[in-house]
Amino acid sequence: MATKPVTDEELIEKYGPHLNQAPPGGWNAGLDVEKEVKTHCCFCGQQCGIKLKVAKNEVVGFEPWYDFPFNEGKLCPKGVKRYLQGSHPDRLLDPLERDPSSPGGFRKITWDQALDRTVAEIRRIQDTYGKDSFAMLSGVSLTNEKSYLIGKFARLALQTANLDYNGRLCMVSAGAGNKKALGMDRASNPWSDIPLADVVFVAGANVAECAPITTSYIWRARDRGAKLIVADPRVTPLARTADVFLGLKPGTDSALMTSILHVLIANDWLDHNYIDAHTVGFAEAAAAVADATPEWAAEVCGVPADRIIEAARLWGTSVTGMLLHARGIEHQSKGVENVLSCINLGLATGKYGKPGCGVTTITGQGNGQGGREQGHKCDQLPGNRDVENPEHRAYVASVWGCDVDEIPGKGITAEEIIEAIDEGEIKGLLSICFNPVVSLPDSNFTAAALDKLEFYGNIDFFLSETAQHADIVFPGSLHEEDEGTVTTVEGRTVKINAAVDPPGNARRDWEVFVELAKRLGRGKYFNYTNTQQMFEEMKVASHGGTADYNGMTWDRIVDEKGIFWPCPEEGHPGTPRLYEGGKFAFPDGKARFHPITYRPPAEVVDDEYPVWLTTGRVISQYLSGTQTRRIKPLVEQYPEPLCEMHPRMAAKVGVVDGDLVRVSSRRGEMVTPARVVESIRPDTVFIPYHWGGNKAANQLTNRALDPISKIPEYKVCAVKVEKAEGHVEIRDRRVHTLQEKAHR
Ligand SMILES: Nc1nc2c(c(=O)[nH]1)N[C@H]1C(S)=C(S)[C@@H](COP(=O)(O)OP(=O)(O)OC[C@H]3O[C@@H](n4cnc5c(=O)[nH]c(N)nc54)[C@H](O)[C@@H]3O)O[C@H]1N2
Ligand SMILES: Nc1nc2c(c(=O)[nH]1)N[C@H]1C(S)=C(S)[C@@H](COP(=O)(O)OP(=O)(O)OC[C@H]3O[C@@H](n4cnc5c(=O)[nH]c(N)nc54)[C@H](O)[C@@H]3O)O[C@H]1N2
Ligand code: SF4
Ligand SMILES: [Mo]
């Protein structure tokens, strides 16, 4: 290791003007690394363990953290390059105020000015239009402590019912399905159960690109001879190795799953003892699928009937099995029904609560699990409690030391907040960790709505596409600038450790809320001087709820490399596998079957818009791209959205790989290069959504919501695809077919 101390000038020179890229040899070259901090990746819900290298209050590199059991040192490309965002030149270092006469449309102001203006606007708007006219939006890249704080801040400092979070775009269909059928909402199993499964069924999850470390768990099952079933309109990298590939039409999952249940029943591939002892409602669920024959489903889904039967046979006759689903089935206007139809398959075959048995969602954002428990959803209080339940309210009021009537009731959800802004019912907004202009459907609508606000405050570390609509932007903190806990895809709560302090005048996110609360005259509820105090209060607030953290301590979490909730009492070991002994989280201990029948997506193809559009992700970019679009090695892997289409579709449109196409829907249109691949259905195109402006896939998507979870239908809408002028050299480091691999 080199020993020369680095100067500020040298550091600044090493970061490119726009994109951060490590110099040859990595940042470590020429730097004295002062410490290595064990923490977790800031990106997806796998929350891989990683060690960050620190020099001069900069994160300058990383080392694998081999001892962390989940990923054992493995990382995906985003985890490897995440450290490059820290000192990016775009990093927000001062509070900003909208000022059209300043370059970039904003001018720097002091914290006092930013806080005072925000408080004055909150007061004015709430005095004029009522408390609920000021809304708040939050995000689950934030720690458990921040999620908890924000829930309390919105209820007790803003006193508004209208608080919601970006998990509404992500985890809510799974959450609602889990609660309805199983009584609690968490992965049914630790990931160490995956290798014990005799069959792995992956529905609507691009595991290799979006949950890369999970791939190695599936390979371990394959090494034992496990069979693999994949349901996806695209032959994802994992699907290429499947025993049964169900290449269904977007938006037809509940037809597929109900038909599989039909076949299980027809062949008596059921666990009757389990159904009798541990479930209710089987007869109704069975009656609902009486007509869901494989021939019928083949017609609806565009999948051969014999493959549906084969999938049912593998699932129904294997001793152990795990079904993993993600946004492919959940991002639909029947997302909850799709989830319930998967759970029915698990219950009917007794595949819960045993080694290698479970039906589980793969969480999305870093704290996609913990962030959906701590009370920053519009209908929720900490511990995954219900904001409308009088007992739950009374308990949380006792922890907060407030009158129960001070806790507002149920508010509206994220997309509904944007619609209420459009309709003039909501006049003020404060948001953190959310980039809805890029990430909500129908982005032209979202952007226009935000401009109708009388006041909008945004907390971020980069000036996101959404922050550009704000009146005040607060410079918040990066993941490595604060400590706290997050709960991973497995339901394992882990410790995030601070590596550096926020640079310039940026502050830790939580400090913004504590300051605002004080100035709103509600400081008595927010007497925090560090995040550990929030954790200690949060765990008490969670006690007795389904997501019970009461027995955890930060020391234990570190020593034990994570604790699985529920962990109700000190000394409780935590609960890696749920539902053991067939005990579900209802008073009678029994799981609920739900009768599901198929209904079509909100928008279907027709003569004018004859092509299905589905949207999602690529491995090297993350969500709305605010972070990963600033990291050069990631951008180089896949720099712009490409419209994936089958050669037959390309021939129909009259394009070859790299030709520009115009994709239009009833909401908007975009011009983007065609990516001709054999790995997609010929009637469907796929566009990743990580870009803003005229590169945003969400210009096209539909605002239709699931009636229960209120998740948008990102995975299905109707478009037309036409040849446009121009051709570009395609950059896509991913390999789409085995032939392509052979060529390289
Ligand atoms: N590289 C990367 N990784 C990520 C993220 C990221 O942005 N980039 N984000 C994280 C987050 S927040 C999330 S939510 C997860 C998302 O993880 P995933 O849900 O795995 O990712 P998506 O690409 O949204 O969609 C998954 C798959 O659904 C398929 N699909 C589309 N329509 C349908 C349908 O109607 N039915 C079925 N069965 N499948 C369909 C798509 O072809 C795609 O392969 O990833 C997390 N990890
Ligand atoms: N078409 C289409 N749209 C989709 C999806 C899709 O599959 N298709 N997927 C949906 C899904 S699953 C998701 S999860 C959403 C995600 O959508 P968003 O939540 O809007 O996306 P992010 O990029 O996570 O936006 C978070 C913002 O918060 C900032 N940020 C990150 N961490 C922190 C932090 O710790 N503190 C502060 N102050 N700021 C932070 C980032 O810089 C970024 O600007 O997108 C949804 N949109
Ligand atoms: S798999 Fe997820 S948590 Fe792990 S390194 Fe990649 S983005 Fe980070
Ligand atoms: Mo997500």
Short mmCIF file of N, CA and C and ligand atoms in Angstrom, two decimals, residues 44 78 170 204-206 209-210 231-234 236 248 250-251 253 326-329 332 364-365 614 616-619 621-623 690 715, ligand 1:
data_model
loop_
_atom_site.label_atom_id
_atom_site.label_comp_id
_atom_site.label_asym_id
_atom_site.label_seq_id
_atom_site.Cartn_x
_atom_site.Cartn_y
_atom_site.Cartn_z
N CYS A 44 -29.34 -2.64 -3.42
CA CYS A 44 -30.57 -3.44 -3.37
C CYS A 44 -30.80 -4.15 -2.05
N LYS A 78 -22.62 -3.15 -9.16
CA LYS A 78 -23.01 -1.91 -8.47
C LYS A 78 -22.36 -1.82 -7.11
N CYS A 170 -43.18 -0.60 -5.05
CA CYS A 170 -42.24 -1.71 -4.99
C CYS A 170 -42.79 -2.91 -4.22
N GLY A 204 -41.52 -13.82 -12.26
CA GLY A 204 -41.42 -12.37 -12.42
C GLY A 204 -40.26 -11.76 -11.67
N ALA A 205 -39.14 -12.45 -11.66
CA ALA A 205 -37.94 -11.91 -11.02
C ALA A 205 -36.75 -12.16 -11.94
N ASN A 206 -36.02 -11.10 -12.23
CA ASN A 206 -34.81 -11.22 -13.03
C ASN A 206 -33.64 -11.36 -12.05
N GLU A 209 -29.87 -10.25 -12.66
CA GLU A 209 -29.54 -8.83 -12.80
C GLU A 209 -29.97 -8.01 -11.59
N CYS A 210 -31.02 -8.45 -10.90
CA CYS A 210 -31.61 -7.61 -9.85
C CYS A 210 -31.38 -8.11 -8.44
N ALA A 231 -41.10 -18.18 -14.70
CA ALA A 231 -42.21 -17.56 -15.43
C ALA A 231 -41.86 -16.11 -15.70
N ASP A 232 -41.67 -15.75 -16.96
CA ASP A 232 -41.23 -14.40 -17.33
C ASP A 232 -41.45 -14.22 -18.84
N PRO A 233 -41.89 -13.05 -19.30
CA PRO A 233 -42.01 -12.85 -20.75
C PRO A 233 -40.64 -12.82 -21.45
N ARG A 234 -39.59 -12.73 -20.65
CA ARG A 234 -38.25 -12.71 -21.23
C ARG A 234 -37.45 -13.91 -20.73
N THR A 236 -34.71 -14.56 -19.17
CA THR A 236 -33.68 -13.87 -18.38
C THR A 236 -32.45 -14.78 -18.28
N LEU A 248 -44.69 -16.31 -20.41
CA LEU A 248 -46.08 -15.84 -20.50
C LEU A 248 -46.21 -14.40 -21.01
N PRO A 250 -47.24 -10.59 -20.70
CA PRO A 250 -47.29 -9.72 -19.52
C PRO A 250 -48.72 -9.63 -18.98
N GLY A 251 -48.83 -9.64 -17.67
CA GLY A 251 -50.13 -9.40 -17.04
C GLY A 251 -51.05 -10.60 -16.98
N ASP A 253 -50.29 -13.48 -15.05
CA ASP A 253 -49.77 -14.39 -14.02
C ASP A 253 -50.85 -15.11 -13.24
N ALA A 326 -41.03 -11.51 -7.65
CA ALA A 326 -40.63 -10.11 -7.49
C ALA A 326 -41.58 -9.26 -8.32
N ARG A 327 -41.09 -8.11 -8.78
CA ARG A 327 -41.99 -7.11 -9.33
C ARG A 327 -42.69 -7.56 -10.61
N GLY A 328 -42.16 -8.56 -11.31
CA GLY A 328 -42.82 -9.02 -12.53
C GLY A 328 -44.27 -9.38 -12.30
N ILE A 329 -44.57 -10.02 -11.16
CA ILE A 329 -45.97 -10.36 -10.87
C ILE A 329 -46.63 -9.30 -9.99
N GLN A 332 -48.53 -4.99 -11.01
CA GLN A 332 -49.70 -5.14 -11.89
C GLN A 332 -50.93 -4.63 -11.15
N GLY A 364 -36.94 -5.25 -2.87
CA GLY A 364 -36.29 -4.41 -3.87
C GLY A 364 -35.23 -3.49 -3.31
N GLN A 365 -35.67 -2.39 -2.71
CA GLN A 365 -34.71 -1.38 -2.26
C GLN A 365 -33.93 -1.88 -1.06
N THR A 614 -43.37 -3.92 -21.40
CA THR A 614 -43.06 -4.14 -19.99
C THR A 614 -41.75 -3.44 -19.68
N GLY A 616 -38.49 -2.52 -16.61
CA GLY A 616 -37.77 -3.07 -15.46
C GLY A 616 -36.34 -2.57 -15.44
N ARG A 617 -35.39 -3.49 -15.21
CA ARG A 617 -34.05 -3.08 -14.82
C ARG A 617 -32.95 -3.75 -15.64
N VAL A 618 -31.76 -3.16 -15.59
CA VAL A 618 -30.54 -3.83 -16.05
C VAL A 618 -29.55 -3.86 -14.90
N ILE A 619 -28.60 -4.76 -14.97
CA ILE A 619 -27.77 -5.00 -13.78
C ILE A 619 -26.97 -3.79 -13.35
N GLN A 621 -27.49 -0.52 -13.61
CA GLN A 621 -28.15 0.73 -13.18
C GLN A 621 -29.07 0.43 -12.02
N TYR A 622 -29.34 1.48 -11.21
CA TYR A 622 -30.15 1.30 -10.02
C TYR A 622 -31.29 2.31 -9.99
N LEU A 623 -32.50 1.81 -9.96
CA LEU A 623 -33.72 2.61 -9.82
C LEU A 623 -33.72 3.81 -10.75
N HIS A 690 -34.31 3.41 -15.95
CA HIS A 690 -33.39 4.14 -15.07
C HIS A 690 -33.04 5.56 -15.51
N LYS A 715 -45.71 -3.10 -15.24
CA LYS A 715 -45.28 -4.24 -16.04
C LYS A 715 -46.16 -4.48 -17.26
N1 LIG B 1 -29.53 -3.94 -11.17
C1 LIG B 1 -30.55 -3.57 -10.39
N2 LIG B 1 -30.92 -4.35 -9.35
C2 LIG B 1 -31.96 -3.98 -8.59
C3 LIG B 1 -32.65 -2.75 -8.82
C4 LIG B 1 -32.21 -1.95 -9.90
O1 LIG B 1 -32.76 -0.87 -10.16
N3 LIG B 1 -31.16 -2.39 -10.65
N4 LIG B 1 -33.69 -2.40 -8.05
C5 LIG B 1 -34.00 -3.14 -6.85
C6 LIG B 1 -35.44 -3.00 -6.65
S1 LIG B 1 -36.04 -1.61 -5.86
C7 LIG B 1 -36.32 -3.93 -7.06
S2 LIG B 1 -37.97 -3.68 -6.85
C8 LIG B 1 -35.87 -5.21 -7.60
C9 LIG B 1 -36.68 -5.63 -8.82
O2 LIG B 1 -36.28 -6.88 -9.20
P1 LIG B 1 -37.08 -7.66 -10.31
O3 LIG B 1 -38.51 -7.66 -10.03
O4 LIG B 1 -36.41 -8.97 -10.50
O5 LIG B 1 -36.78 -6.74 -11.62
P2 LIG B 1 -37.64 -6.11 -12.81
O6 LIG B 1 -36.67 -5.88 -13.91
O7 LIG B 1 -38.44 -4.97 -12.35
O8 LIG B 1 -38.67 -7.23 -13.28
C10 LIG B 1 -38.44 -8.59 -13.12
C11 LIG B 1 -38.84 -9.41 -14.30
O9 LIG B 1 -40.24 -9.35 -14.50
C12 LIG B 1 -40.44 -9.68 -15.85
N5 LIG B 1 -41.81 -9.36 -16.20
C13 LIG B 1 -42.30 -8.30 -16.85
N6 LIG B 1 -43.64 -8.38 -16.96
C14 LIG B 1 -44.00 -9.54 -16.36
C15 LIG B 1 -45.26 -10.20 -16.16
O10 LIG B 1 -46.32 -9.73 -16.52
N7 LIG B 1 -45.22 -11.40 -15.50
C16 LIG B 1 -44.06 -11.97 -15.10
N8 LIG B 1 -44.12 -13.15 -14.51
N9 LIG B 1 -42.87 -11.37 -15.28
C17 LIG B 1 -42.86 -10.17 -15.88
C18 LIG B 1 -39.38 -8.88 -16.57
O11 LIG B 1 -39.15 -9.42 -17.85
C19 LIG B 1 -38.21 -9.04 -15.62
O12 LIG B 1 -37.34 -10.06 -16.05
O13 LIG B 1 -34.51 -5.15 -7.99
C20 LIG B 1 -33.65 -4.60 -7.01
N10 LIG B 1 -32.34 -4.77 -7.57
#
